[in-house]
PDB file of C-alpha atoms and ligand atoms in Angstrom:
ATOM      1  CA  MET V   1      11.110   3.376   9.108  1.00  0.00           C
ATOM      2  CA  ASN V   2      10.037   5.447  12.137  1.00  0.00           C
ATOM      3  CA  SER V   3       6.496   6.704  11.442  1.00  0.00           C
ATOM      4  CA  SER V   4       7.256  10.249  12.654  1.00  0.00           C
ATOM      5  CA  LYS V   5      10.324  10.622  10.487  1.00  0.00           C
ATOM      6  CA  ILE V   6      10.520  11.939   6.952  1.00  0.00           C
ATOM      7  CA  THR V   7      12.152   9.445   4.590  1.00  0.00           C
ATOM      8  CA  ARG V   8      14.269  11.155   1.962  1.00  0.00           C
ATOM      9  CA  LEU V   9      14.825   9.437  -1.381  1.00  0.00           C
ATOM     10  CA  LEU V  10      17.350  10.474  -4.026  1.00  0.00           C
ATOM     11  CA  PHE V  11      17.197   8.990  -7.534  1.00  0.00           C
ATOM     12  CA  VAL V  12      20.411   9.103  -9.542  1.00  0.00           C
ATOM     13  CA  CYS V  13      21.283   8.585 -13.229  1.00  0.00           C
ATOM     14  CA  LEU V  14      23.992  10.005 -15.501  1.00  0.00           C
ATOM     15  CA  GLY V  15      22.593  13.279 -16.853  1.00  0.00           C
ATOM     16  CA  ASN V  16      19.632  13.862 -14.494  1.00  0.00           C
ATOM     17  CA  ILE V  17      17.508  14.770 -17.499  1.00  0.00           C
ATOM     18  CA  CYS V  18      15.862  11.434 -18.406  1.00  0.00           C
ATOM     19  CA  ARG V  19      15.690   8.506 -15.977  1.00  0.00           C
ATOM     20  CA  SER V  20      16.146   9.969 -12.499  1.00  0.00           C
ATOM     21  CA  PRO V  21      13.818  12.998 -12.814  1.00  0.00           C
ATOM     22  CA  ALA V  22      11.210  10.582 -14.194  1.00  0.00           C
ATOM     23  CA  ALA V  23      11.768   8.255 -11.222  1.00  0.00           C
ATOM     24  CA  GLN V  24      11.442  11.187  -8.812  1.00  0.00           C
ATOM     25  CA  THR V  25       8.187  12.338 -10.414  1.00  0.00           C
ATOM     26  CA  ILE V  26       6.704   8.830 -10.553  1.00  0.00           C
ATOM     27  CA  MET V  27       7.560   8.242  -6.875  1.00  0.00           C
ATOM     28  CA  GLU V  28       6.100  11.623  -5.877  1.00  0.00           C
ATOM     29  CA  SER V  29       2.919  10.752  -7.759  1.00  0.00           C
ATOM     30  CA  ILE V  30       2.597   7.351  -6.012  1.00  0.00           C
ATOM     31  CA  ILE V  31       3.289   8.968  -2.619  1.00  0.00           C
ATOM     32  CA  THR V  32       0.630  11.616  -3.266  1.00  0.00           C
ATOM     33  CA  LYS V  33      -1.937   9.005  -4.355  1.00  0.00           C
ATOM     34  CA  GLN V  34      -1.281   7.060  -1.141  1.00  0.00           C
ATOM     35  CA  GLY V  35      -1.689  10.184   1.038  1.00  0.00           C
ATOM     36  CA  LEU V  36       1.901   9.974   2.264  1.00  0.00           C
ATOM     37  CA  THR V  37       3.241  13.392   1.263  1.00  0.00           C
ATOM     38  CA  ASN V  38       4.091  14.302   4.866  1.00  0.00           C
ATOM     39  CA  ALA V  39       6.281  11.231   5.257  1.00  0.00           C
ATOM     40  CA  PHE V  40       8.539  11.476   2.200  1.00  0.00           C
ATOM     41  CA  GLU V  41      10.733  13.838   0.231  1.00  0.00           C
ATOM     42  CA  CYS V  42      12.115  12.963  -3.192  1.00  0.00           C
ATOM     43  CA  ASP V  43      14.838  14.503  -5.313  1.00  0.00           C
ATOM     44  CA  SER V  44      17.083  13.439  -8.190  1.00  0.00           C
ATOM     45  CA  ALA V  45      20.613  14.138  -9.390  1.00  0.00           C
ATOM     46  CA  GLY V  46      23.167  13.105 -12.004  1.00  0.00           C
ATOM     47  CA  THR V  47      26.702  11.776 -11.747  1.00  0.00           C
ATOM     48  CA  TYR V  48      27.546  14.023 -14.745  1.00  0.00           C
ATOM     49  CA  ALA V  49      27.155  17.799 -14.182  1.00  0.00           C
ATOM     50  CA  GLY V  50      26.923  18.863 -17.848  1.00  0.00           C
ATOM     51  CA  HIS V  51      23.150  19.368 -17.832  1.00  0.00           C
ATOM     52  CA  THR V  52      23.000  21.344 -14.582  1.00  0.00           C
ATOM     53  CA  GLY V  53      20.030  23.728 -14.486  1.00  0.00           C
ATOM     54  CA  GLU V  54      18.291  22.173 -17.479  1.00  0.00           C
ATOM     55  CA  LYS V  55      14.738  20.875 -17.499  1.00  0.00           C
ATOM     56  CA  ALA V  56      14.277  17.185 -18.255  1.00  0.00           C
ATOM     57  CA  ASP V  57      14.720  16.072 -21.854  1.00  0.00           C
ATOM     58  CA  PRO V  58      11.600  17.096 -23.869  1.00  0.00           C
ATOM     59  CA  ARG V  59      11.141  13.510 -25.080  1.00  0.00           C
ATOM     60  CA  MET V  60      10.927  12.300 -21.477  1.00  0.00           C
ATOM     61  CA  ARG V  61       8.646  15.158 -20.449  1.00  0.00           C
ATOM     62  CA  HIS V  62       6.360  14.357 -23.383  1.00  0.00           C
ATOM     63  CA  ALA V  63       6.248  10.618 -22.644  1.00  0.00           C
ATOM     64  CA  ALA V  64       5.586  11.326 -18.960  1.00  0.00           C
ATOM     65  CA  SER V  65       2.872  13.893 -19.674  1.00  0.00           C
ATOM     66  CA  ARG V  66       0.954  11.267 -21.641  1.00  0.00           C
ATOM     67  CA  ARG V  67       0.800   9.350 -18.339  1.00  0.00           C
ATOM     68  CA  GLY V  68      -0.386  12.424 -16.428  1.00  0.00           C
ATOM     69  CA  LEU V  69       3.059  13.186 -14.971  1.00  0.00           C
ATOM     70  CA  ASP V  70       4.568  16.690 -15.007  1.00  0.00           C
ATOM     71  CA  ILE V  71       8.364  16.588 -14.630  1.00  0.00           C
ATOM     72  CA  THR V  72       9.435  20.005 -13.292  1.00  0.00           C
ATOM     73  CA  HIS V  73      12.867  19.107 -11.864  1.00  0.00           C
ATOM     74  CA  ARG V  74      15.980  21.058 -12.950  1.00  0.00           C
ATOM     75  CA  ALA V  75      19.127  18.970 -13.320  1.00  0.00           C
ATOM     76  CA  ARG V  76      21.843  19.015 -10.706  1.00  0.00           C
ATOM     77  CA  ALA V  77      24.939  16.972  -9.971  1.00  0.00           C
ATOM     78  CA  VAL V  78      25.237  14.561  -7.055  1.00  0.00           C
ATOM     79  CA  ARG V  79      27.240  16.023  -4.149  1.00  0.00           C
ATOM     80  CA  SER V  80      28.842  14.360  -1.146  1.00  0.00           C
ATOM     81  CA  GLY V  81      26.366  16.094   1.204  1.00  0.00           C
ATOM     82  CA  ASP V  82      23.614  14.019  -0.405  1.00  0.00           C
ATOM     83  CA  PHE V  83      24.818  11.094   1.677  1.00  0.00           C
ATOM     84  CA  ASP V  84      23.923  13.053   4.843  1.00  0.00           C
ATOM     85  CA  ASN V  85      20.650  14.439   3.532  1.00  0.00           C
ATOM     86  CA  PHE V  86      19.084  11.290   2.057  1.00  0.00           C
ATOM     87  CA  ASP V  87      18.118   7.943   3.568  1.00  0.00           C
ATOM     88  CA  LEU V  88      18.125   5.950   0.340  1.00  0.00           C
ATOM     89  CA  ILE V  89      19.970   6.677  -2.910  1.00  0.00           C
ATOM     90  CA  ILE V  90      18.677   4.740  -5.897  1.00  0.00           C
ATOM     91  CA  ALA V  91      20.949   4.260  -8.916  1.00  0.00           C
ATOM     92  CA  MET V  92      19.536   3.497 -12.352  1.00  0.00           C
ATOM     93  CA  ASP V  93      22.460   1.377 -13.597  1.00  0.00           C
ATOM     94  CA  ASP V  94      25.790  -0.116 -12.528  1.00  0.00           C
ATOM     95  CA  SER V  95      27.790   2.834 -13.771  1.00  0.00           C
ATOM     96  CA  ASN V  96      25.739   5.226 -11.610  1.00  0.00           C
ATOM     97  CA  TYR V  97      26.108   2.796  -8.702  1.00  0.00           C
ATOM     98  CA  ASP V  98      29.895   2.649  -9.055  1.00  0.00           C
ATOM     99  CA  ARG V  99      30.224   6.443  -9.240  1.00  0.00           C
ATOM    100  CA  LEU V 100      28.062   6.834  -6.141  1.00  0.00           C
ATOM    101  CA  TYR V 101      29.990   4.146  -4.292  1.00  0.00           C
ATOM    102  CA  ARG V 102      33.253   5.984  -4.917  1.00  0.00           C
ATOM    103  CA  LEU V 103      31.696   9.263  -3.734  1.00  0.00           C
ATOM    104  CA  ALA V 104      30.313   7.783  -0.497  1.00  0.00           C
ATOM    105  CA  PRO V 105      32.231   9.183   2.509  1.00  0.00           C
ATOM    106  CA  SER V 106      31.802   6.073   4.699  1.00  0.00           C
ATOM    107  CA  ILE V 107      30.616   2.458   4.685  1.00  0.00           C
ATOM    108  CA  GLU V 108      27.359   3.588   6.352  1.00  0.00           C
ATOM    109  CA  ALA V 109      26.852   6.120   3.556  1.00  0.00           C
ATOM    110  CA  ALA V 110      27.558   3.489   0.889  1.00  0.00           C
ATOM    111  CA  ASP V 111      24.907   1.249   2.489  1.00  0.00           C
ATOM    112  CA  LYS V 112      22.292   3.825   1.438  1.00  0.00           C
ATOM    113  CA  ILE V 113      22.945   3.115  -2.247  1.00  0.00           C
ATOM    114  CA  HIS V 114      20.655   0.666  -4.057  1.00  0.00           C
ATOM    115  CA  ARG V 115      19.961  -0.210  -7.674  1.00  0.00           C
ATOM    116  CA  MET V 116      16.473   0.393  -9.048  1.00  0.00           C
ATOM    117  CA  CYS V 117      16.491  -3.134 -10.510  1.00  0.00           C
ATOM    118  CA  GLU V 118      16.372  -4.557  -6.952  1.00  0.00           C
ATOM    119  CA  PHE V 119      12.749  -3.424  -6.903  1.00  0.00           C
ATOM    120  CA  PHE V 120      11.582  -4.791 -10.232  1.00  0.00           C
ATOM    121  CA  GLY V 121       8.645  -7.165  -9.907  1.00  0.00           C
ATOM    122  CA  ASP V 122       6.820  -9.589 -12.192  1.00  0.00           C
ATOM    123  CA  ARG V 123       7.132  -7.605 -15.374  1.00  0.00           C
ATOM    124  CA  PHE V 124      10.829  -6.717 -15.283  1.00  0.00           C
ATOM    125  CA  ALA V 125      12.252  -9.436 -13.023  1.00  0.00           C
ATOM    126  CA  GLY V 126      15.669 -10.415 -14.303  1.00  0.00           C
ATOM    127  CA  ARG V 127      16.439  -7.045 -15.895  1.00  0.00           C
ATOM    128  CA  ASP V 128      19.496  -5.635 -14.162  1.00  0.00           C
ATOM    129  CA  TYR V 129      19.408  -1.930 -14.970  1.00  0.00           C
ATOM    130  CA  VAL V 130      17.225   0.917 -16.244  1.00  0.00           C
ATOM    131  CA  PRO V 131      18.560   1.516 -19.770  1.00  0.00           C
ATOM    132  CA  ASP V 132      19.724   4.966 -20.806  1.00  0.00           C
ATOM    133  CA  PRO V 133      17.081   6.213 -23.279  1.00  0.00           C
ATOM    134  CA  TYR V 134      19.074   9.271 -24.424  1.00  0.00           C
ATOM    135  CA  TYR V 135      20.112   7.787 -27.770  1.00  0.00           C
ATOM    136  CA  GLU V 136      16.924   5.733 -28.177  1.00  0.00           C
ATOM    137  CA  GLY V 137      13.592   6.330 -29.859  1.00  0.00           C
ATOM    138  CA  GLN V 138      10.191   6.818 -28.232  1.00  0.00           C
ATOM    139  CA  GLU V 139       9.992   3.133 -27.191  1.00  0.00           C
ATOM    140  CA  GLY V 140      13.089   3.625 -25.041  1.00  0.00           C
ATOM    141  CA  PHE V 141      11.345   6.316 -23.024  1.00  0.00           C
ATOM    142  CA  GLU V 142       8.177   4.244 -22.648  1.00  0.00           C
ATOM    143  CA  LEU V 143      10.228   1.258 -21.454  1.00  0.00           C
ATOM    144  CA  VAL V 144      12.003   3.408 -18.855  1.00  0.00           C
ATOM    145  CA  LEU V 145       8.680   4.751 -17.556  1.00  0.00           C
ATOM    146  CA  ASP V 146       7.216   1.230 -17.370  1.00  0.00           C
ATOM    147  CA  MET V 147      10.247   0.007 -15.420  1.00  0.00           C
ATOM    148  CA  LEU V 148      10.211   2.988 -13.074  1.00  0.00           C
ATOM    149  CA  GLU V 149       6.488   2.622 -12.356  1.00  0.00           C
ATOM    150  CA  GLU V 150       7.016  -0.987 -11.301  1.00  0.00           C
ATOM    151  CA  GLY V 151      10.242  -0.262  -9.411  1.00  0.00           C
ATOM    152  CA  CYS V 152       8.890   2.745  -7.504  1.00  0.00           C
ATOM    153  CA  GLU V 153       5.695   0.911  -6.436  1.00  0.00           C
ATOM    154  CA  ASN V 154       7.762  -1.940  -5.049  1.00  0.00           C
ATOM    155  CA  LEU V 155      10.364   0.346  -3.487  1.00  0.00           C
ATOM    156  CA  LEU V 156       7.656   2.238  -1.593  1.00  0.00           C
ATOM    157  CA  GLY V 157       6.074  -1.038  -0.514  1.00  0.00           C
ATOM    158  CA  ARG V 158       9.405  -2.299   0.837  1.00  0.00           C
ATOM    159  CA  ILE V 159       9.980   0.963   2.752  1.00  0.00           C
ATOM    160  CA  LEU V 160       6.476   0.891   4.261  1.00  0.00           C
ATOM    161  CA  LYS V 161       7.011  -2.725   5.342  1.00  0.00           C
ATOM    162  CA  GLN V 162      10.341  -1.630   6.848  1.00  0.00           C
ATOM    163  CA  GLU V 163      12.172  -4.146   4.701  1.00  0.00           C
ATOM    164  CA  ILE V 164      14.673  -1.555   3.548  1.00  0.00           C
TER     165      ILE V 164
HETATM  166  P1  4NP X   1      19.924  10.167 -18.100  1.00  0.00           P
HETATM  167  O1  4NP X   1      20.201  10.178 -19.688  1.00  0.00           O
HETATM  168  O2  4NP X   1      21.220   9.690 -17.460  1.00  0.00           O
HETATM  169  O3  4NP X   1      18.820   9.174 -17.956  1.00  0.00           O
HETATM  170  O4  4NP X   1      19.561  11.581 -17.730  1.00  0.00           O
HETATM  171  C1  4NP X   1      21.289  10.833 -20.270  1.00  0.00           C
HETATM  172  C2  4NP X   1      21.256  12.197 -20.450  1.00  0.00           C
HETATM  173  C3  4NP X   1      22.335  12.845 -21.040  1.00  0.00           C
HETATM  174  C4  4NP X   1      23.434  12.126 -21.427  1.00  0.00           C
HETATM  175  C5  4NP X   1      23.477  10.762 -21.239  1.00  0.00           C
HETATM  176  C6  4NP X   1      22.408  10.124 -20.644  1.00  0.00           C
HETATM  177  N1  4NP X   1      24.540  12.776 -22.052  1.00  0.00           N
HETATM  178  O5  4NP X   1      25.470  12.102 -22.466  1.00  0.00           O
HETATM  179  O6  4NP X   1      24.525  14.007 -22.178  1.00  0.00           O
END
């Protein structure tokens, strides 16, 4: 990463109302705490457009607010221009990854796509996706937030060390 450049991160799930807006907000919070707001921009999007314009699911907003996080994002669908506008595109599960891969306009664009599970550390090592909490109870939302906190910390660390 060039120190004078803004690094743009896009987090992607299916509906853009649970996992990816939470990932965006967690990453923004970590970036703010580290004094790096001038160096990064974060956004999120869904591979499914049916929730476009909606706020995040109230269950996710509630779970996040108990951790001091305010999710304000409004859902939008992924678009092909995202591959020009973002440096890294982080998918929550294999289905998101496959949809993104098919959307990518070039091999270089496809190289920007990663899975969040690549960045899991001690706690979630071996887990291979961020599970969809939409049809789950409260524990599902807490698990997603725990995974995203670990994944985002490690993702930022890898970017700062220029390992990704
Ligand atoms: P997300 O969760 O992909 O984490 O935002 C979902 C939200 C909505 C639906 C599925 C998953 N849905 O089927 O409407």
